[in-house]
PDB file of C-alpha atoms in Angstrom:
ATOM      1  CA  UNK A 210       5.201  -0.980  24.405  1.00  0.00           C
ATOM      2  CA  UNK A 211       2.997  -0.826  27.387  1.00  0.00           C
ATOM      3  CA  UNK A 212       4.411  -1.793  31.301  1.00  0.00           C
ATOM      4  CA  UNK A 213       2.877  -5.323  31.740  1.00  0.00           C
ATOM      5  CA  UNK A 214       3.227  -7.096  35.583  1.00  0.00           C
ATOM      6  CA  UNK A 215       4.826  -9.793  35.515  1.00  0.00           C
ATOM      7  CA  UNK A 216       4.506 -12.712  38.829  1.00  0.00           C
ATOM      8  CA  UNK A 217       3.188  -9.563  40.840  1.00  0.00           C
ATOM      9  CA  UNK A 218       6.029  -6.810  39.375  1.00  0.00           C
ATOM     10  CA  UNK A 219       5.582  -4.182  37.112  1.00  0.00           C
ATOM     11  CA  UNK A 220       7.946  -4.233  33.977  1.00  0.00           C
ATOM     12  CA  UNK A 221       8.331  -2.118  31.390  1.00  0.00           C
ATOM     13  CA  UNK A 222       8.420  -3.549  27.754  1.00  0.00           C
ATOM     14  CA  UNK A 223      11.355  -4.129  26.110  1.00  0.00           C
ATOM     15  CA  UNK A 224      10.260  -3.204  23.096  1.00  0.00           C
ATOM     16  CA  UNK A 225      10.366   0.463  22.237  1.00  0.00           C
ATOM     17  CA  UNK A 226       8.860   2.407  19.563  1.00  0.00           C
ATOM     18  CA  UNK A 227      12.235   1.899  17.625  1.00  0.00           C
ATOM     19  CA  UNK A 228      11.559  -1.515  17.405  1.00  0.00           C
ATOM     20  CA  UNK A 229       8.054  -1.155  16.301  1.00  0.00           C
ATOM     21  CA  UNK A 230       8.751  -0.675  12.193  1.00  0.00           C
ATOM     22  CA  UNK A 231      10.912  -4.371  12.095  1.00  0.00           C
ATOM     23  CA  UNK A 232       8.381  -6.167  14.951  1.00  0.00           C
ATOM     24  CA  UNK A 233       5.956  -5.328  12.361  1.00  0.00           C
ATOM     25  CA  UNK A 234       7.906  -6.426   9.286  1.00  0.00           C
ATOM     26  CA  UNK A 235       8.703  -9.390  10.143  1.00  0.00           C
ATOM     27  CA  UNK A 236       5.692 -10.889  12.733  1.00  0.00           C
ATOM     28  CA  UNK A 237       2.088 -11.565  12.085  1.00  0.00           C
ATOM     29  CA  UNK A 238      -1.013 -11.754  14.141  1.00  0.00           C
ATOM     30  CA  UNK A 239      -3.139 -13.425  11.503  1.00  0.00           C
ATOM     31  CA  UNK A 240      -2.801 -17.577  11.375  1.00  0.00           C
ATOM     32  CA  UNK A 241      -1.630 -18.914   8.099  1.00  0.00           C
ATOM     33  CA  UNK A 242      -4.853 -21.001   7.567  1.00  0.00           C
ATOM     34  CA  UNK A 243      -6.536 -17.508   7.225  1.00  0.00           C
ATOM     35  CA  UNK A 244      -8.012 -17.725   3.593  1.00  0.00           C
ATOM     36  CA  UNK A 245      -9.887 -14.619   3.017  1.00  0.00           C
ATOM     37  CA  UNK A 246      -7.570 -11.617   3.176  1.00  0.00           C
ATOM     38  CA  UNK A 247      -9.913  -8.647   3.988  1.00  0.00           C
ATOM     39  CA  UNK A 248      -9.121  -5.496   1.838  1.00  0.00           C
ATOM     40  CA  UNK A 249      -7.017  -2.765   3.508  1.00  0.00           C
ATOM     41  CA  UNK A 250      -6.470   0.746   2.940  1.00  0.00           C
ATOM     42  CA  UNK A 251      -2.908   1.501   2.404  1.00  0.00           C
ATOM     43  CA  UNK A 252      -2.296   4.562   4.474  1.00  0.00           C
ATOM     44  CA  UNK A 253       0.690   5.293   2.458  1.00  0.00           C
ATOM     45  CA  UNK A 254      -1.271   6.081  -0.844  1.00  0.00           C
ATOM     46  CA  UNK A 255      -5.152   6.327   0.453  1.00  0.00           C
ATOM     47  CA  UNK A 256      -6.701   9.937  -1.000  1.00  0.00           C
ATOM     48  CA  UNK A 257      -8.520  11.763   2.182  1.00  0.00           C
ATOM     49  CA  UNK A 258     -11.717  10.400   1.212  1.00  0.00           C
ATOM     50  CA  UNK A 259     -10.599   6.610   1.831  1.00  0.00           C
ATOM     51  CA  UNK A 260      -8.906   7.755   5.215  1.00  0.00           C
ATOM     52  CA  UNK A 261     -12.171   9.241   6.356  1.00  0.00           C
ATOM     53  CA  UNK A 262     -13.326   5.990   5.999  1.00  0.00           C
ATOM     54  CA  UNK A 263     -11.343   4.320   9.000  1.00  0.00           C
ATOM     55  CA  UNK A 264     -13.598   4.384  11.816  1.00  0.00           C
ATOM     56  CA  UNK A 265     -12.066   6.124  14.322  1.00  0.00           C
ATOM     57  CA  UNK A 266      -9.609   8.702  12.894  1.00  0.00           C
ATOM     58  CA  UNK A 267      -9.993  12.354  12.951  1.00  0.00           C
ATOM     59  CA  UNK A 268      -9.950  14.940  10.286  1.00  0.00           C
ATOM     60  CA  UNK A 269      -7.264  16.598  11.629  1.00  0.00           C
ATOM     61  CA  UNK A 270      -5.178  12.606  11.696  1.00  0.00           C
ATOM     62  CA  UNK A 271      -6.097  12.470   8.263  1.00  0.00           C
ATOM     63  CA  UNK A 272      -4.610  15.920   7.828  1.00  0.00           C
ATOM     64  CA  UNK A 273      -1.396  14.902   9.682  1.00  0.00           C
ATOM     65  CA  UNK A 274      -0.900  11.526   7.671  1.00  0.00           C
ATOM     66  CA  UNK A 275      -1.285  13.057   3.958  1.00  0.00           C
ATOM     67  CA  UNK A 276       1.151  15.615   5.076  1.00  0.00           C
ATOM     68  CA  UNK A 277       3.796  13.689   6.726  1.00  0.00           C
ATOM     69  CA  UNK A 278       4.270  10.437   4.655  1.00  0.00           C
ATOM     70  CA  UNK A 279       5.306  12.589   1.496  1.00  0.00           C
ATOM     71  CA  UNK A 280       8.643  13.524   3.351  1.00  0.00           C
ATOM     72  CA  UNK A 281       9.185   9.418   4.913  1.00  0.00           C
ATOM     73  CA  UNK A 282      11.722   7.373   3.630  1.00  0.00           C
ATOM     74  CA  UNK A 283      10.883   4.659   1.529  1.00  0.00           C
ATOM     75  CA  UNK A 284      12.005   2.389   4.822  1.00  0.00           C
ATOM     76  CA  UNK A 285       9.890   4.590   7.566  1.00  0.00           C
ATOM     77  CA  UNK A 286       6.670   3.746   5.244  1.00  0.00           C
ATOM     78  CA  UNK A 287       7.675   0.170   4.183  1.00  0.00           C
ATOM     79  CA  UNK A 288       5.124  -0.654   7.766  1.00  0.00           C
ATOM     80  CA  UNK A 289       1.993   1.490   9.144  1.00  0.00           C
ATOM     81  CA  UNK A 290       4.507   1.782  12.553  1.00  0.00           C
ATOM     82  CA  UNK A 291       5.409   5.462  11.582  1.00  0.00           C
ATOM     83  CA  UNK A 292       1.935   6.716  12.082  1.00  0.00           C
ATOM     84  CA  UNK A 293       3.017   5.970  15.895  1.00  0.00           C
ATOM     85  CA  UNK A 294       6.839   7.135  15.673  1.00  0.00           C
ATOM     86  CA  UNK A 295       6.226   9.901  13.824  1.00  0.00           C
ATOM     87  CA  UNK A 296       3.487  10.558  16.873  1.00  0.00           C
ATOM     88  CA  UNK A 297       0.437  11.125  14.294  1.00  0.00           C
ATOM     89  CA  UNK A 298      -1.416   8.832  16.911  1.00  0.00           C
ATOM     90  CA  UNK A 299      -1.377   7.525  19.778  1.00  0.00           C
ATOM     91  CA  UNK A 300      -0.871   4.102  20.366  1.00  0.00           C
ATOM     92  CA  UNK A 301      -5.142   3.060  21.552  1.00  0.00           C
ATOM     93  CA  UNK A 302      -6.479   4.773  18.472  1.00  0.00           C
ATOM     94  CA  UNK A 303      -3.145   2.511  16.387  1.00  0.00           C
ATOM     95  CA  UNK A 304      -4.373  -0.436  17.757  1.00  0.00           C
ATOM     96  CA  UNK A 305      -8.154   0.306  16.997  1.00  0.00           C
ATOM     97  CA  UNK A 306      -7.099   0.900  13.159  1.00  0.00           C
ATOM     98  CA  UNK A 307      -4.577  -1.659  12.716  1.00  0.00           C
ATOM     99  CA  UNK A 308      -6.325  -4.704  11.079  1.00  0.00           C
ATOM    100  CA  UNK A 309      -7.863  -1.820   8.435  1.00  0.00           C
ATOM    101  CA  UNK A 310      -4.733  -0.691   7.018  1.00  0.00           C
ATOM    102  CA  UNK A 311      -1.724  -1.433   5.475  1.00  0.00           C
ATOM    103  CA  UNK A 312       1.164  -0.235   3.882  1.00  0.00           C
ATOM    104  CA  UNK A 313       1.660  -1.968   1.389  1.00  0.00           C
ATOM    105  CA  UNK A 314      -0.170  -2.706  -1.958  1.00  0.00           C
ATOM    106  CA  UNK A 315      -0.388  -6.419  -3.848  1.00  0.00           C
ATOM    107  CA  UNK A 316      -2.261  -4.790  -6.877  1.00  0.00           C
ATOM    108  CA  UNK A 317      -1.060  -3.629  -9.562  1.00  0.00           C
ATOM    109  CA  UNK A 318      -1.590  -2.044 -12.925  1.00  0.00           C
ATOM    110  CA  UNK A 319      -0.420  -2.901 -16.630  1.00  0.00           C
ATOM    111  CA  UNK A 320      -0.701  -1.634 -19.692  1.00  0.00           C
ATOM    112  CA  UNK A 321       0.644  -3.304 -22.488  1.00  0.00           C
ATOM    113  CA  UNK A 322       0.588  -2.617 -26.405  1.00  0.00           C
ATOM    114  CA  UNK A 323       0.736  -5.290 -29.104  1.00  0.00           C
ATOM    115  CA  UNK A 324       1.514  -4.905 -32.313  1.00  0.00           C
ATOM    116  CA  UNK A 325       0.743  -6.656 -35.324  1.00  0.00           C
ATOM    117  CA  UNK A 326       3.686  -5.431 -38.303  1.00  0.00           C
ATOM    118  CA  UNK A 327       2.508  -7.941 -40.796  1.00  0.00           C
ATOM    119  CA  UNK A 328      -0.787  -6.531 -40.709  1.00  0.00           C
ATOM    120  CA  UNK A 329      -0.307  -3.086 -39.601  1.00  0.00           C
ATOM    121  CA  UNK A 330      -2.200  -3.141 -36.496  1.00  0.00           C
ATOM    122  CA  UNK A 331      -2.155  -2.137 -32.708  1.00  0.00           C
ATOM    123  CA  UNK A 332      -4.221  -3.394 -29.354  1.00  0.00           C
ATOM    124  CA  UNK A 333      -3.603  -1.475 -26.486  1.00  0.00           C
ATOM    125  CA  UNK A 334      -4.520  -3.240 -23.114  1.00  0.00           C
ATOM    126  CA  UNK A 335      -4.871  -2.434 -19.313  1.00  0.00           C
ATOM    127  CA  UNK A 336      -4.824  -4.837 -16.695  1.00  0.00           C
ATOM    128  CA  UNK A 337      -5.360  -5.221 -12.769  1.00  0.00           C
ATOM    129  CA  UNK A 338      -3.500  -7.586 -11.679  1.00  0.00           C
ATOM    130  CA  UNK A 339      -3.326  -9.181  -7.828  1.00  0.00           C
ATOM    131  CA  UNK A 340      -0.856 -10.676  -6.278  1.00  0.00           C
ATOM    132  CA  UNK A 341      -2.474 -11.768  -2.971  1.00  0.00           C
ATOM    133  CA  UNK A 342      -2.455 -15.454  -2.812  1.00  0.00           C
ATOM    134  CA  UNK A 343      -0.262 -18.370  -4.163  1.00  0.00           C
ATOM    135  CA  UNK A 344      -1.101 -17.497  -7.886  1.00  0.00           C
ATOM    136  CA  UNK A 345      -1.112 -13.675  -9.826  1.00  0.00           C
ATOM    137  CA  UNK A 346      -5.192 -13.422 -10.676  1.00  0.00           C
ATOM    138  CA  UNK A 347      -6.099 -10.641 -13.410  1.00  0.00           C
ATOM    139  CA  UNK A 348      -8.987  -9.432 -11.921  1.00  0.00           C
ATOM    140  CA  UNK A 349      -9.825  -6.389 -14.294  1.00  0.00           C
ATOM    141  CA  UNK A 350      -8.953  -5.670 -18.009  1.00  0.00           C
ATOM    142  CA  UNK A 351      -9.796  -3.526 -20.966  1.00  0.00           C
ATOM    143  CA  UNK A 352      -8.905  -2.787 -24.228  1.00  0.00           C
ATOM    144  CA  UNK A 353      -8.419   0.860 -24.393  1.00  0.00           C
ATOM    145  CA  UNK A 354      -6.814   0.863 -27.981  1.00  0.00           C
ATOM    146  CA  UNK A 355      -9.460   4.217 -28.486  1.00  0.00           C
ATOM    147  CA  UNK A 356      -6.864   6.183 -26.972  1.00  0.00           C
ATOM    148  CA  UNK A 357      -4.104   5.244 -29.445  1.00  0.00           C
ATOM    149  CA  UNK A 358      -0.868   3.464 -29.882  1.00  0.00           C
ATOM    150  CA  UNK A 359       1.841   5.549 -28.901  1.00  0.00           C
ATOM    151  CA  UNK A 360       3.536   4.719 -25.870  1.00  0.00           C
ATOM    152  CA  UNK A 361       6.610   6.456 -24.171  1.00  0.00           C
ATOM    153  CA  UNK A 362      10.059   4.483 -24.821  1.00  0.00           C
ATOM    154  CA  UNK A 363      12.744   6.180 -22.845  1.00  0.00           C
ATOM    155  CA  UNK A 364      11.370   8.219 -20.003  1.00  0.00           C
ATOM    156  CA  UNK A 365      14.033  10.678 -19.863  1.00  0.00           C
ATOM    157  CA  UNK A 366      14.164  11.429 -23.815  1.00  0.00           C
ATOM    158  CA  UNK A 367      10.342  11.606 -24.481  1.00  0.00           C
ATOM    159  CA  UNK A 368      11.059   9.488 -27.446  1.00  0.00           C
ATOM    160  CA  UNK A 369       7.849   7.747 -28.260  1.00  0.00           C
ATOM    161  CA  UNK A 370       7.025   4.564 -30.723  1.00  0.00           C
ATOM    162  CA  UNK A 371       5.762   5.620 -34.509  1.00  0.00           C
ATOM    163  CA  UNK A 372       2.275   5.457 -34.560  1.00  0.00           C
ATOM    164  CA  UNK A 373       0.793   3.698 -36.744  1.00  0.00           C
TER     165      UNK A 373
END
C-alpha cells in the first residue's frame, strides 16, 4: 500500500486498497506454532463501549464504524479491511489497531431444551461454546429451565412447542 524503494528506486505497491479485503482473507502474520490466541474485539459487532477500548481510536471513529458497518455487505465485513476502504481510518492508526480486532467471531451461543415425555419433564440449557483451537471447548453453561419450556418452532409462523 505504501511506495517502498527498491535497489535505490522508488516503487509504488502493487497492491491497492482493492486488494486489501482478500490479502487479508487469505494471509497471516501470526506463525502457526502461536498457541495462545489473544482475545479480539470484533469490530463488526463490538457495542461503543468495547470500541472505546482500542487504544488509539477516536470517539468520533467509533461513531463512524457503528454507523457504517450496518449498511456493508456480508463480504465488505467478512475482514476488518473496510474500516480502510470505506476511509473510516487511515491506514497508521489501521495498522496500530490491527492485532486488537477482528471480524470475525469463533464463539458461539446455544440453547437447547430436553424433554423427558415419559416423565413429563423439561431442562432448558445455554451454552458458550468456542471454536478456537483443534477441538469445540464449552466454556460456559447454565440451566435456565426458570424461564420455561417453550421454545419457538417455525420462525415465520410463531408456532411454539406445548408447554408442559
Amino acid at each position: 500500500l505504501r511506495p517502498r524503494v527498491v535497489d535505490g528506486v522508488a516503487q509504488s505497491s502493487p497492491v491497492g486498497l482493492e486488494h486489501l479485503p482478500v490479502l487479508m482473507d487469505r494471509t497471516t502474520v501470526e506463525p502457526p506454532a502461536t498457541k495462545e490466541i489473544p482475545g479480539l474485539i470484533n469490530v463488526n459487532t463490538a457495542p461503543g463501549v468495547v470500541l472505546r477500548c482500542i487504544e488509539g481510536l477516536t470517539d468520533e471513529q467509533i461513531r463512524a464504524i457503528m454507523e457504517i458497518r450496518g449498511s456493508l455487505t456480508g463480504e465488505q465485513r467478512a475482514t476488518t479491511a473496510w474500516l480502510v476502504v470505506e476511509d473510516v481510518l487511515d491506514l497508521d492508526t489501521y495498522i496500530a489497531i490491527a492485532p486488537k480486532i477482528t471480524a470475525r467471531g469463533q464463539q458461539f451461543t446455544v440453547e437447547s431444551l430436553g424433554y423427558g415425555d415419559h416423565v413429563g419433564t423439561v431442562t432448558r440449557l445455554q451454552a458458550v461454546v468456542d471454536l478456537v483451537g483443534p477441538i469445540a471447548q464449552t466454556v460456559y453453561c447454565r440451566d435456565i429451565t426458570s424461564i420455561g419450556g417453550r421454545f419457538p418452532v417455525r420462525k415465520g409462523d410463531e408456532e411454539f412447542v406445548r408447554e408442559r
